[in-house]
mmCIF file of C-alpha atoms in Angstrom:
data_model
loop_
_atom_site.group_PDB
_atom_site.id
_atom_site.type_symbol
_atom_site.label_atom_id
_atom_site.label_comp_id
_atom_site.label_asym_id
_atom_site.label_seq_id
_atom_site.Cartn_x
_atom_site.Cartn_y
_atom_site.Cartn_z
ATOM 1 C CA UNK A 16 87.870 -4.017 11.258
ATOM 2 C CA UNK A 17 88.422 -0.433 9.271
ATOM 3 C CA UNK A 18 92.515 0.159 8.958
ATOM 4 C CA UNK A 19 92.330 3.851 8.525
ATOM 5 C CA UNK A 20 95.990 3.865 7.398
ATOM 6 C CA UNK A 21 95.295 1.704 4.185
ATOM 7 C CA UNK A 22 92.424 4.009 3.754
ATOM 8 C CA UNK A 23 94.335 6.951 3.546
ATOM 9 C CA UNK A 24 97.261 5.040 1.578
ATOM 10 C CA UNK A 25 94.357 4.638 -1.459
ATOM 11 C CA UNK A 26 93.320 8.307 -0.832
ATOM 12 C CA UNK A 27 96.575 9.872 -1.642
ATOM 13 C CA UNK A 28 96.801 7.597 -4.729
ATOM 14 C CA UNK A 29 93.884 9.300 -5.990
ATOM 15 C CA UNK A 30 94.657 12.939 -5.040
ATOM 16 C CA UNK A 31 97.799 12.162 -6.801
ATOM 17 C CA UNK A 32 96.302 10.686 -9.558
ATOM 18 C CA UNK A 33 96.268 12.010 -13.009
ATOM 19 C CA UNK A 34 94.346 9.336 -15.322
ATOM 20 C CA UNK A 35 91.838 7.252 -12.334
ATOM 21 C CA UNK A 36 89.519 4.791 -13.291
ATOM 22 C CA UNK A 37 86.126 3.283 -11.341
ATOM 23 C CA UNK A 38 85.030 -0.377 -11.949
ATOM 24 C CA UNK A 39 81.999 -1.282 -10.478
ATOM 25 C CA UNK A 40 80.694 -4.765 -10.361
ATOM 26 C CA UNK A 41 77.607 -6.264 -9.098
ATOM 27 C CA UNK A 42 78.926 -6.135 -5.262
ATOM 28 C CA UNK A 43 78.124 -2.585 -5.808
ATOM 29 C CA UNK A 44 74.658 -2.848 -6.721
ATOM 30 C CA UNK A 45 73.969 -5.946 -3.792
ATOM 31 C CA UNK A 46 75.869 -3.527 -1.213
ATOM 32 C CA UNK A 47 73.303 -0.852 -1.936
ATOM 33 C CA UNK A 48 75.828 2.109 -2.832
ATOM 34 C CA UNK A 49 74.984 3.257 -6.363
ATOM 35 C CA UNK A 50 73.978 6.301 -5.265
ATOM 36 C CA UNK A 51 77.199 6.801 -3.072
ATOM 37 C CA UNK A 52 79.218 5.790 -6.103
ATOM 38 C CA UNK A 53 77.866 7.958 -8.164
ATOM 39 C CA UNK A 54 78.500 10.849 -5.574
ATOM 40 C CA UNK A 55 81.882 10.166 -5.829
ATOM 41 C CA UNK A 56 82.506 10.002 -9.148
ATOM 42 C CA UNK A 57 81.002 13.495 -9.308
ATOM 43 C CA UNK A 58 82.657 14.761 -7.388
ATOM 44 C CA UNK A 59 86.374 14.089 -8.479
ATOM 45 C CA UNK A 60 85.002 13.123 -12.095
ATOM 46 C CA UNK A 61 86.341 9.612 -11.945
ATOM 47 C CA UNK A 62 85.456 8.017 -14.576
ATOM 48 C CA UNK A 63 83.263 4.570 -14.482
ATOM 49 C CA UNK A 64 83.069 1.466 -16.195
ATOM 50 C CA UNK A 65 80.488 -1.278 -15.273
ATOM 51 C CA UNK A 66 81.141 -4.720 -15.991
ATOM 52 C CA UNK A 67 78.060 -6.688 -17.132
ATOM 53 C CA UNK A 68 76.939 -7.729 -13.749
ATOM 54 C CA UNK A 69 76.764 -3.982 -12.453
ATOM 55 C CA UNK A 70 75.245 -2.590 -15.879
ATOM 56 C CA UNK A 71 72.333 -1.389 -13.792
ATOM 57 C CA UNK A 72 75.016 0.416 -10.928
ATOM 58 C CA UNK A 73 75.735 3.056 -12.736
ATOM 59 C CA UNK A 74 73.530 4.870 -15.571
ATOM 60 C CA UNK A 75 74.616 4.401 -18.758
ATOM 61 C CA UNK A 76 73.901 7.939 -20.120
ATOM 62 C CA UNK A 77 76.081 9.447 -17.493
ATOM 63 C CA UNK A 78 78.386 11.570 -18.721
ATOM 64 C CA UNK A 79 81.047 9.953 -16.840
ATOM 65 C CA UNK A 80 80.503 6.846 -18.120
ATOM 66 C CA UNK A 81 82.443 4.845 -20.321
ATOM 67 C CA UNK A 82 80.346 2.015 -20.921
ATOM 68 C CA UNK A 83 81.049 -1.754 -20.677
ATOM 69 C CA UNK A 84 84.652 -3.184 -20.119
ATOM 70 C CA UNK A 85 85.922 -6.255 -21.294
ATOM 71 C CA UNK A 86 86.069 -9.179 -24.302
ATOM 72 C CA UNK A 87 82.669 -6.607 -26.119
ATOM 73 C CA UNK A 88 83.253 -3.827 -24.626
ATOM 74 C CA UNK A 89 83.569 -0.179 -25.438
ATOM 75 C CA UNK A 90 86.589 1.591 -27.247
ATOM 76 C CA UNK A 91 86.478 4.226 -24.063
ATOM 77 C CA UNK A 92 86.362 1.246 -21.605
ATOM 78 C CA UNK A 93 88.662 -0.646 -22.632
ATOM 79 C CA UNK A 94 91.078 1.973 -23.635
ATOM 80 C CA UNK A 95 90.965 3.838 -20.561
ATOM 81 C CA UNK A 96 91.871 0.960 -18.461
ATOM 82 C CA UNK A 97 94.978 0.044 -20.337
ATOM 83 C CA UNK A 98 95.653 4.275 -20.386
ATOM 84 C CA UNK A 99 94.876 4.730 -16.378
ATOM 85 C CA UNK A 100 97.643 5.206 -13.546
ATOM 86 C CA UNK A 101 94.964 4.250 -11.076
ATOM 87 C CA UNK A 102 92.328 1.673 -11.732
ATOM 88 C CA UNK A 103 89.521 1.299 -8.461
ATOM 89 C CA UNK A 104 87.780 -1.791 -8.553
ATOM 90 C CA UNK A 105 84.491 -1.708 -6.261
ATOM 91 C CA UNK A 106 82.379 -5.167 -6.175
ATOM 92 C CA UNK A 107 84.132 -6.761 -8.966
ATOM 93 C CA UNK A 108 86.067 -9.759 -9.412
ATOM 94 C CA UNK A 109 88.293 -8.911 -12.304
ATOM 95 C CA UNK A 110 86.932 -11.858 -14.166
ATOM 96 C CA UNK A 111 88.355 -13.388 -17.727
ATOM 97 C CA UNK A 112 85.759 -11.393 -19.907
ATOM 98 C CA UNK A 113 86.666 -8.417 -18.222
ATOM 99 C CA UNK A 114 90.637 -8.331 -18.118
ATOM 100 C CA UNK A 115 91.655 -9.881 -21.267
ATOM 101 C CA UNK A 116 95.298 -10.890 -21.302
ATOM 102 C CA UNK A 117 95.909 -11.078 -17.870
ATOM 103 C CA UNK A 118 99.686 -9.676 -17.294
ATOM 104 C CA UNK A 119 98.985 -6.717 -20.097
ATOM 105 C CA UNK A 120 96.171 -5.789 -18.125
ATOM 106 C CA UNK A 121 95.650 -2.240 -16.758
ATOM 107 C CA UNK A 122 99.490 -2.023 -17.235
ATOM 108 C CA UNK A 123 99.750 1.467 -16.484
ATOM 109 C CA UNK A 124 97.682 1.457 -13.265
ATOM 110 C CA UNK A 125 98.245 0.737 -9.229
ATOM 111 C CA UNK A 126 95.416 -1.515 -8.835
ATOM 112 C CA UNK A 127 92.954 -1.374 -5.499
ATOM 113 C CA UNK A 128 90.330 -3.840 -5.175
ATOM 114 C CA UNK A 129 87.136 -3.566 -2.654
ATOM 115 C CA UNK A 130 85.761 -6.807 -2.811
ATOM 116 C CA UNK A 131 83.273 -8.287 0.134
ATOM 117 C CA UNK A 132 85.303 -11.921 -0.964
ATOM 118 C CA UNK A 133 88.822 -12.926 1.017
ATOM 119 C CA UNK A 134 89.310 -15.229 -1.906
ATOM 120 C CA UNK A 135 89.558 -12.931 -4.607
ATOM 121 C CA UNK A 136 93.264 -11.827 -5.045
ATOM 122 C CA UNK A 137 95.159 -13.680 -6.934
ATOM 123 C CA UNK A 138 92.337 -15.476 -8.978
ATOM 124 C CA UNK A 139 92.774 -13.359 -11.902
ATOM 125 C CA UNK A 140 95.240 -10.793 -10.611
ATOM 126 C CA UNK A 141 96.636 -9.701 -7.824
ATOM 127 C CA UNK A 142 96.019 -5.748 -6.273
ATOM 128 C CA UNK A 143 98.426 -3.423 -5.511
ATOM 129 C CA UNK A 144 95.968 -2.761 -2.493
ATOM 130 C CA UNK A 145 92.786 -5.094 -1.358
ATOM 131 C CA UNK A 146 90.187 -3.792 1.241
ATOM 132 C CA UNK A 147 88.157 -6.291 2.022
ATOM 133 C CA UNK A 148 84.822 -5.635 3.648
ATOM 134 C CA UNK A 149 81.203 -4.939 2.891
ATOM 135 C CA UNK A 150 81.007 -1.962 0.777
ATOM 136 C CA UNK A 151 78.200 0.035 2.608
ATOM 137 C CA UNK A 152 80.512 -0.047 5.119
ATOM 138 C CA UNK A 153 83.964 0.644 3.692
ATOM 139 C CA UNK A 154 83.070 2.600 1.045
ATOM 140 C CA UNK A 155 81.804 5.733 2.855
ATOM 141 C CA UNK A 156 85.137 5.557 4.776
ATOM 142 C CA UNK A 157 86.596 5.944 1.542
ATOM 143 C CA UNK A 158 84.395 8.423 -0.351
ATOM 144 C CA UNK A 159 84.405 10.984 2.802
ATOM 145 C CA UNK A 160 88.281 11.615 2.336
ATOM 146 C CA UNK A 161 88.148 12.221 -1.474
ATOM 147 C CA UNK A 162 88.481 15.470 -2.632
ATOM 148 C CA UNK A 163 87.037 17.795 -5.538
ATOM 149 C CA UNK A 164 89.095 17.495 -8.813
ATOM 150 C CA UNK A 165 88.376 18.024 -12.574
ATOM 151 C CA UNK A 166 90.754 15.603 -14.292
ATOM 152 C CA UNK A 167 90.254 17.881 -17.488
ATOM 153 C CA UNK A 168 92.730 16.426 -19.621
ATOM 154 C CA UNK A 169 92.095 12.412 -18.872
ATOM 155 C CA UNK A 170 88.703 13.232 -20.197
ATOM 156 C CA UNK A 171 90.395 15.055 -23.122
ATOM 157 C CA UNK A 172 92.373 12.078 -23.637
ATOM 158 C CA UNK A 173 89.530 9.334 -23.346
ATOM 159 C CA UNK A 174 86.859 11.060 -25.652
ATOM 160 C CA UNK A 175 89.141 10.141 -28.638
ATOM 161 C CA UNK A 176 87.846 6.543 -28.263
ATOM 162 C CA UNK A 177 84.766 5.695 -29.110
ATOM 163 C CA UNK A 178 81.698 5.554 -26.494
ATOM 164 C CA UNK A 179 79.622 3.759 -28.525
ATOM 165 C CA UNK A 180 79.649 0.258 -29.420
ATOM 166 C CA UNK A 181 79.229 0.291 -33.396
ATOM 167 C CA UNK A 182 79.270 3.938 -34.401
ATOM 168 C CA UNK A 183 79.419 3.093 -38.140
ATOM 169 C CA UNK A 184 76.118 0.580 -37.545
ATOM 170 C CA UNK A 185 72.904 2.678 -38.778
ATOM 171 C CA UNK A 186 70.722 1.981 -36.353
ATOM 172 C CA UNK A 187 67.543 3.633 -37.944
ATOM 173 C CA UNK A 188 64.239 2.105 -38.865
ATOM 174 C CA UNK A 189 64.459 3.111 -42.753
ATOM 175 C CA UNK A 190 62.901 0.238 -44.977
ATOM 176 C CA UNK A 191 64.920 -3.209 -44.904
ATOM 177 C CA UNK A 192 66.085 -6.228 -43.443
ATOM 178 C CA UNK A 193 65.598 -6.246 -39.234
ATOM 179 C CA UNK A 194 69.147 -6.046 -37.777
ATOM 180 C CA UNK A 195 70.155 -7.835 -34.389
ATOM 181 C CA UNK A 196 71.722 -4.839 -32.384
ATOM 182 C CA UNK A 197 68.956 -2.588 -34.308
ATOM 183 C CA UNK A 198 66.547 -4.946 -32.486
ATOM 184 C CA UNK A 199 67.946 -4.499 -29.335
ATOM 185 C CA UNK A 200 68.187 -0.632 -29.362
ATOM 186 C CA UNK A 201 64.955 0.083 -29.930
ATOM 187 C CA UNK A 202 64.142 -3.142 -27.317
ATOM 188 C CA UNK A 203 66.326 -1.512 -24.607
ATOM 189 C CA UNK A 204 64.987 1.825 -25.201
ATOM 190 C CA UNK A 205 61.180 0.607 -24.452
ATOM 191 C CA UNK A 206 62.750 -1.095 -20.960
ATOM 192 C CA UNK A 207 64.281 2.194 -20.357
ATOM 193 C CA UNK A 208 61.236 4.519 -20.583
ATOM 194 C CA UNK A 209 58.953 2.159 -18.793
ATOM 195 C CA UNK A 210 61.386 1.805 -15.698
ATOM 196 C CA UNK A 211 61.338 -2.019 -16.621
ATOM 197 C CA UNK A 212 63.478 -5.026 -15.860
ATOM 198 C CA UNK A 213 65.207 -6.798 -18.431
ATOM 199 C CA UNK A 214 66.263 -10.259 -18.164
ATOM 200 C CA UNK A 215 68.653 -11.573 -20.855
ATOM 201 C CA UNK A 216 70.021 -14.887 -22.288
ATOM 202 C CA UNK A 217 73.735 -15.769 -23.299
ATOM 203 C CA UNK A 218 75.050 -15.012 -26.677
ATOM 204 C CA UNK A 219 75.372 -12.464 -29.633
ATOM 205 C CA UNK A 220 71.627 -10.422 -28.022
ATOM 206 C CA UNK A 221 73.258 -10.403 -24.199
ATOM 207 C CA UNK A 222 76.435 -8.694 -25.406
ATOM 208 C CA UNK A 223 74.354 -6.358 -27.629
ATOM 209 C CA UNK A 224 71.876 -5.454 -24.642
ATOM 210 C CA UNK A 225 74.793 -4.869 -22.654
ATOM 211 C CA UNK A 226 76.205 -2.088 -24.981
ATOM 212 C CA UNK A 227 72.604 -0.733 -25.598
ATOM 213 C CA UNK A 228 70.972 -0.291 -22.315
ATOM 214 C CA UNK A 229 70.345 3.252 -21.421
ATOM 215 C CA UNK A 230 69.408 4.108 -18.283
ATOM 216 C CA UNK A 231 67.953 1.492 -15.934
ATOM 217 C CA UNK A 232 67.617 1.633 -11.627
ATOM 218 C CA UNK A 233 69.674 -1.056 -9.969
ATOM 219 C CA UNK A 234 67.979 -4.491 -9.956
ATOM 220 C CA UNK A 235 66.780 -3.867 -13.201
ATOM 221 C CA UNK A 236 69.232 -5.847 -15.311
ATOM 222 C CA UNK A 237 69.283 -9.402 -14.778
ATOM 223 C CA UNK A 238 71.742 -12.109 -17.118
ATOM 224 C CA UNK A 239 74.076 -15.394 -16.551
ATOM 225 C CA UNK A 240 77.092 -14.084 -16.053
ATOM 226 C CA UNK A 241 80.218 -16.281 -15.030
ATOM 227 C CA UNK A 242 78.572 -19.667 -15.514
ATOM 228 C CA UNK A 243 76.702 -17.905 -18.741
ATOM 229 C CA UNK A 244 73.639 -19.921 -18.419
ATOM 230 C CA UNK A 245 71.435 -20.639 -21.414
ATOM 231 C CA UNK A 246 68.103 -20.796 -21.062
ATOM 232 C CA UNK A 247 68.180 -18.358 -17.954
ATOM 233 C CA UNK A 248 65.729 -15.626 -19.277
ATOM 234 C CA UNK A 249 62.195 -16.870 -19.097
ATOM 235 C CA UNK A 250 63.092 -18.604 -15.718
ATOM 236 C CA UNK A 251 64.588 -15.066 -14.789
ATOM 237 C CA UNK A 252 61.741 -13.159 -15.706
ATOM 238 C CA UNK A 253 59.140 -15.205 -14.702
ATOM 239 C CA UNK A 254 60.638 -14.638 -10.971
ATOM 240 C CA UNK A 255 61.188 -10.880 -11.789
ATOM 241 C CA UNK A 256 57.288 -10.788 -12.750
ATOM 242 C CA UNK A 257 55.951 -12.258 -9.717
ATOM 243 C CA UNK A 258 58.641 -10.509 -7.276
ATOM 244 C CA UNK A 259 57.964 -7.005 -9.134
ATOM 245 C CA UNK A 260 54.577 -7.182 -10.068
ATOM 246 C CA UNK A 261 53.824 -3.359 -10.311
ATOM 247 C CA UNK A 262 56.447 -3.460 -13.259
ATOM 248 C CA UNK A 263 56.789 -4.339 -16.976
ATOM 249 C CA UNK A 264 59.157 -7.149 -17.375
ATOM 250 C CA UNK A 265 61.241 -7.969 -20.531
ATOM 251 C CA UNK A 266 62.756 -11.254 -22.100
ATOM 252 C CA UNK A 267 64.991 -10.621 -24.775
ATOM 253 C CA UNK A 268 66.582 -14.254 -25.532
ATOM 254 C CA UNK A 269 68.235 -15.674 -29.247
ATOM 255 C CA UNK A 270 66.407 -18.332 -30.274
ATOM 256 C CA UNK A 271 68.793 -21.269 -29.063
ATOM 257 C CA UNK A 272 68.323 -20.491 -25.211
ATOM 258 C CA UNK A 273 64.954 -19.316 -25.728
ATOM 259 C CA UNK A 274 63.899 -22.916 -26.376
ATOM 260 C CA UNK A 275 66.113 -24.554 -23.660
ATOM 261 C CA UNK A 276 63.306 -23.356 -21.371
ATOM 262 C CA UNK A 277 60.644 -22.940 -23.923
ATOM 263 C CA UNK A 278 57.910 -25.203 -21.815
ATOM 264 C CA UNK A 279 58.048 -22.405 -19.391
ATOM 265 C CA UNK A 280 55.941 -20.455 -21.413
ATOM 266 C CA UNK A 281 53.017 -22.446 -19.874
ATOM 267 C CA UNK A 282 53.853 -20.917 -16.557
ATOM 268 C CA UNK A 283 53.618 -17.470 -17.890
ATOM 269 C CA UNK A 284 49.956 -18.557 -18.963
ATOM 270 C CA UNK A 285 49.023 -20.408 -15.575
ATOM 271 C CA UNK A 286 49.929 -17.279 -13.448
ATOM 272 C CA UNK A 287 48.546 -14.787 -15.587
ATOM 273 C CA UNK A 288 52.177 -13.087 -16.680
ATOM 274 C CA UNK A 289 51.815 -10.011 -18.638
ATOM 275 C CA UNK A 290 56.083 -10.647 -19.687
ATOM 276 C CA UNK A 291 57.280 -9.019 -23.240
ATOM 277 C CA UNK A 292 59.200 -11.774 -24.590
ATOM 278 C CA UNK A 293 61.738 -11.137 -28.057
ATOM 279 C CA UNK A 294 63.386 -13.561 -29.410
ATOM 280 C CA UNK A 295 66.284 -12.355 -31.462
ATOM 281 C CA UNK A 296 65.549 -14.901 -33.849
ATOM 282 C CA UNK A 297 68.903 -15.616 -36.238
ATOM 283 C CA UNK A 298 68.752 -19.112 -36.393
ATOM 284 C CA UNK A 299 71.774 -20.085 -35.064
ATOM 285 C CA UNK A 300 74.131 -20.352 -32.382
ATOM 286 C CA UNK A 301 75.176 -16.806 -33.014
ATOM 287 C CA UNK A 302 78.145 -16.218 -30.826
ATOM 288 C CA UNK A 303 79.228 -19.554 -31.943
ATOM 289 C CA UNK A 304 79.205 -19.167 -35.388
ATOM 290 C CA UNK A 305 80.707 -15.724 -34.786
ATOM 291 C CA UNK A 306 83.798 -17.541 -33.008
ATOM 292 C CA UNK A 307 84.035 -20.528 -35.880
ATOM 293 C CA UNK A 308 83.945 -17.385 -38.596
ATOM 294 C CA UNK A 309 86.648 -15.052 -36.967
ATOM 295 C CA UNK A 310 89.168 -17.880 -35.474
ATOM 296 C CA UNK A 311 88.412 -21.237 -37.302
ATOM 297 C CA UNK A 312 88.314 -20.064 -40.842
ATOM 298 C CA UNK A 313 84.510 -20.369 -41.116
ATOM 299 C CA UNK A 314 84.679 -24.531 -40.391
ATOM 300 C CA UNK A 315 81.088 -24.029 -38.948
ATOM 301 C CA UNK A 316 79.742 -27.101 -36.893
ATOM 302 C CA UNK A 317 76.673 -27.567 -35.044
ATOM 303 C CA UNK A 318 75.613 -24.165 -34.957
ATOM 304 C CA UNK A 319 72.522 -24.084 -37.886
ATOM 305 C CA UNK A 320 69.268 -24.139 -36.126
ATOM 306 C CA UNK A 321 66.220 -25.406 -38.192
ATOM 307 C CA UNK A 322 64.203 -24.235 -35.052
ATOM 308 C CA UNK A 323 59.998 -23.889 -35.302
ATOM 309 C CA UNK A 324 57.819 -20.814 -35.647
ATOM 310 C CA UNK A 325 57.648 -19.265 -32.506
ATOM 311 C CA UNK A 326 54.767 -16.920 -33.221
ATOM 312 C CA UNK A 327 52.802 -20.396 -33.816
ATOM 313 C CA UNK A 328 54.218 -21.979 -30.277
ATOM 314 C CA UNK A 329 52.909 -18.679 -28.957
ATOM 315 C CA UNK A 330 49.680 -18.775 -29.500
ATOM 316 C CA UNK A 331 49.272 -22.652 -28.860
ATOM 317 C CA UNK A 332 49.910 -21.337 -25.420
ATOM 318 C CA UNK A 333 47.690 -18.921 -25.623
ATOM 319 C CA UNK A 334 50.265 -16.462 -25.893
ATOM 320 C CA UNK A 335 49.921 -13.270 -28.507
ATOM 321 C CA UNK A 336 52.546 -14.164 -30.858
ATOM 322 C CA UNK A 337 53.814 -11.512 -33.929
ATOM 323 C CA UNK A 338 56.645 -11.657 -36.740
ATOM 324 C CA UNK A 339 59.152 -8.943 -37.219
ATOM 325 C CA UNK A 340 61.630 -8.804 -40.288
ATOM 326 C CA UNK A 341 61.639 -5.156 -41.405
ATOM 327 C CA UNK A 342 62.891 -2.648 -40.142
ATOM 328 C CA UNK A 343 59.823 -0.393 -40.937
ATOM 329 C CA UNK A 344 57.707 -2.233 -38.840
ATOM 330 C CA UNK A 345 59.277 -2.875 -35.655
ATOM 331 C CA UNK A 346 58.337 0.631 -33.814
ATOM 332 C CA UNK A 347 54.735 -0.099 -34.623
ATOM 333 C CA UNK A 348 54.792 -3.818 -32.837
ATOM 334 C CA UNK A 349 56.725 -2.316 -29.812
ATOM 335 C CA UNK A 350 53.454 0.040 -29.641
ATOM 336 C CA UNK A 351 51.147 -2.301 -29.681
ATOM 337 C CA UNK A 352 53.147 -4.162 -27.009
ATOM 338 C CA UNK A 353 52.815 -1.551 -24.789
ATOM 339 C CA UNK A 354 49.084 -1.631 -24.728
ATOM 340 C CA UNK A 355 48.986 -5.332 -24.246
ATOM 341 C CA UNK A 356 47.802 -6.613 -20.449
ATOM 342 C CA UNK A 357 48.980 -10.212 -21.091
ATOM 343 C CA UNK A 358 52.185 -11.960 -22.389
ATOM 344 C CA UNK A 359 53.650 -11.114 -25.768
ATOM 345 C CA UNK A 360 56.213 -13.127 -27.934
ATOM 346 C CA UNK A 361 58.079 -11.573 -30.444
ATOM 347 C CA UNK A 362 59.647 -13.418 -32.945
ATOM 348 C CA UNK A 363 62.463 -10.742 -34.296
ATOM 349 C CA UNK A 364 64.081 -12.513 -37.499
ATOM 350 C CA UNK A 365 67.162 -10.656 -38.251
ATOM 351 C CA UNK A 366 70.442 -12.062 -40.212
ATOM 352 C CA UNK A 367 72.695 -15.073 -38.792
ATOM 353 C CA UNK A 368 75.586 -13.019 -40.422
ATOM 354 C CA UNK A 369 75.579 -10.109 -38.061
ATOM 355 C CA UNK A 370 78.657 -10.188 -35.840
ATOM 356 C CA UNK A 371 79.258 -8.279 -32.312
ATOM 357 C CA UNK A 372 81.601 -5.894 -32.246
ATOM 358 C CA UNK A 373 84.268 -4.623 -30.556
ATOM 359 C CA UNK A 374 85.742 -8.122 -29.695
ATOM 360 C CA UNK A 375 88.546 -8.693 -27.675
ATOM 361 C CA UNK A 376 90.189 -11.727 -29.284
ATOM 362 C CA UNK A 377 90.637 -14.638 -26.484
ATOM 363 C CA UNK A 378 94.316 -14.274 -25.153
ATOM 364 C CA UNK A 379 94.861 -10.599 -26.250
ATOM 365 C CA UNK A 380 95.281 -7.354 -24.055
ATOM 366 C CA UNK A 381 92.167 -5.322 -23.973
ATOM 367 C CA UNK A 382 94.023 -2.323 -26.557
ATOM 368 C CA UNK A 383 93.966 -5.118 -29.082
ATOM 369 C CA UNK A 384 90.168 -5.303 -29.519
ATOM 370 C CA UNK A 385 89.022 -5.207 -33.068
ATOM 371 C CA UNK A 386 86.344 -2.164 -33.788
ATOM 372 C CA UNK A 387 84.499 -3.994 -36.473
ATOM 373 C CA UNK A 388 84.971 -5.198 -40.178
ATOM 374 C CA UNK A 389 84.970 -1.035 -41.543
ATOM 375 C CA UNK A 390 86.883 0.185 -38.300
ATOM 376 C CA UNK A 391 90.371 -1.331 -38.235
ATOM 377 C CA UNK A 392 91.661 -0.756 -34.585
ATOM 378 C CA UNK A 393 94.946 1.936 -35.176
ATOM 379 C CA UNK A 394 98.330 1.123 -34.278
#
């Protein structure tokens, strides 16, 4: 049942509104509304933040997007939530990665949630308002009463923070050492202009695919979120290729959940799998050791893989295997993947010493979240 009077209660919030926020989760994309939530943030240039579970809701180039929210998310993100007056979740469940420290959390903002779940206020925190329902059907209730509005000088205010992830990273393929998150742009780019699907592991490469993906359709993104799963990829894609077999399909794994479910690769043989598989290959727990380096004084423990040469597993499958560690010679393997009818495996060596960045610390507010080693996050 609709209650048109809570309805209108969320509609005056936003006509009053000066600084509103969208979050969309993955409700969004399994309710079938992108394209109605986009609509609406056009027209009363709302802007949008997709957590990692609704990456592929909302397009990433968008120019009212603000990228991902949360413990590795963007400056913008995370800066307009703790900045809003009104924050709108839509499908999303206001998890721990996403809200930081819980009571300095969107502190500005009257909260509304739209969540298909009865049990979610009050797991993480509680809304000012909570319509629960289906979103294809409560949504256009909602978006039909919205009116036109510019919001000139939020968007004034939240282009001082950074959209992008790293901005002091060099990304470009001059001559060197192979970088992880130089990896994964020029990975995600490749999904991107192929319409592909991209199915991730857990770690340092999911967080950097995350802030990297350009535009992808809904469905297209596919990762462990809240259990964080690893060795979910292969399995992942190998599903993705045989539901979706009219489309290029992409692991990009590290190389510690890669070879959770490594014996899968004889599956991708035995049903004839053309999957692009990279293994960002830094031999290590990477998040881990980024953790044990930035909050335990660099007491590393049990995160040094001595793991084998992929390339060479590979092709004992059967399996086109190649070697990447310059930077100079990534864009030419990517172009010979391209051209490739059956299964590839990348091995992408890059350095264990390459941290993700921003980071919320664990039990900070989300306005606390450190830029990078050369960015210092102002006062």
């Amino acid at each position: 049942k609709i209650d048109a009077d809570v309805f209108q209660e969320v509609i005056a919030l936003l006509d009053k509104s000066e600084r509103p926020l969208l979050m969309i989760g993955r409700g969004s994309v399994e309710a079938g509304v992108t394209e109605q939530i986009r609509d609406l943030a056009e027209r009363a240039s709302l802007p949008v933040t997709a957590t990692l579970l609704g990456l592929d809701g909302f397009q990433a180039e968008h120019r009212l997007s603000l990228g991902l929210p949360g413990m590795h998310g963007t400056e913008r993100a995370n800066m307009g939530i703790q900045n809003a007056d009104l924050l709108i979740g839509l499908g999303c469940r206001f998890d721990d990665r996403v809200i930081g420290k819980v009571d300095e959390f969107a502190p500005k903002a009257k909260v509304v949630a739209f969540d298909i779940n009865p049990s979610m206020p009050g797991r993480t925190i509680e809304p000012d308002i909570f319509i629960l329902g289906d979103l294809k059907d409560t949504l256009p209730v909602f978006a039909e009463g919205v009116s036109r509005k510019t919001h000139a000088r939020w968007w004034d205010e939240l282009k001082e923070w950074s959209r992008e992830a790293e901005p002091n990273v060099d990304c470009s393929l001059k001559p060197g050492a192979l970088g992880g998150r130089q990896a994964v742009r020029y990975l995600t780019r490749r999904v991107s202009d192929s319409d592909g699907i991209v199915c991730t592991d857990v770690g340092q490469h999911q967080m950097w695919v995350a802030q990297e993906l350009p535009n992808v359709t809904p469905r297209s993104h596919l990762t462990s979120g809240g259990l964080g799963t690893m060795g979910y990829s292969l399995p992942a894609a190998i599903g993705a290729a045989v539901g979706c077999p009219e489309r290029t399909v992409w692991v990009i794994a590290g190389d510690g959940g890669f070879q959770m479910n490594i014996q899968e690769l004889a599956t991708v043989v035995q049903e004839n799998l053309g999957l692009r598989i990279a293994v960002i290959n830094n031999q290590c727990l990477g998040m881990v050791r980024q953790w044990q380096e930035s909050f335990y004084d660099r007491r590393y423990s049990a995160v040094a893989l001595s793991g084998p040469n992929l390339d060479t597993i590979a092709r004992a499958y059967g399996i086109t295997g190649h070697v990447v560690d310059r930077a100079e010679n990534l864009e030419e393997v990517l172009d010979f993947v391209s051209t490739e009818e059956g299964p590839v495996l990348l091995d992408l060596r890059v350095s264990e010493e390459e941290n993700v960045y921003p980071i919320v610390p664990s039990g900070t507010a989300l306005h606390e979240l450190v830029k990078g080693p050369s960015l210092p996050t102002e006062a």
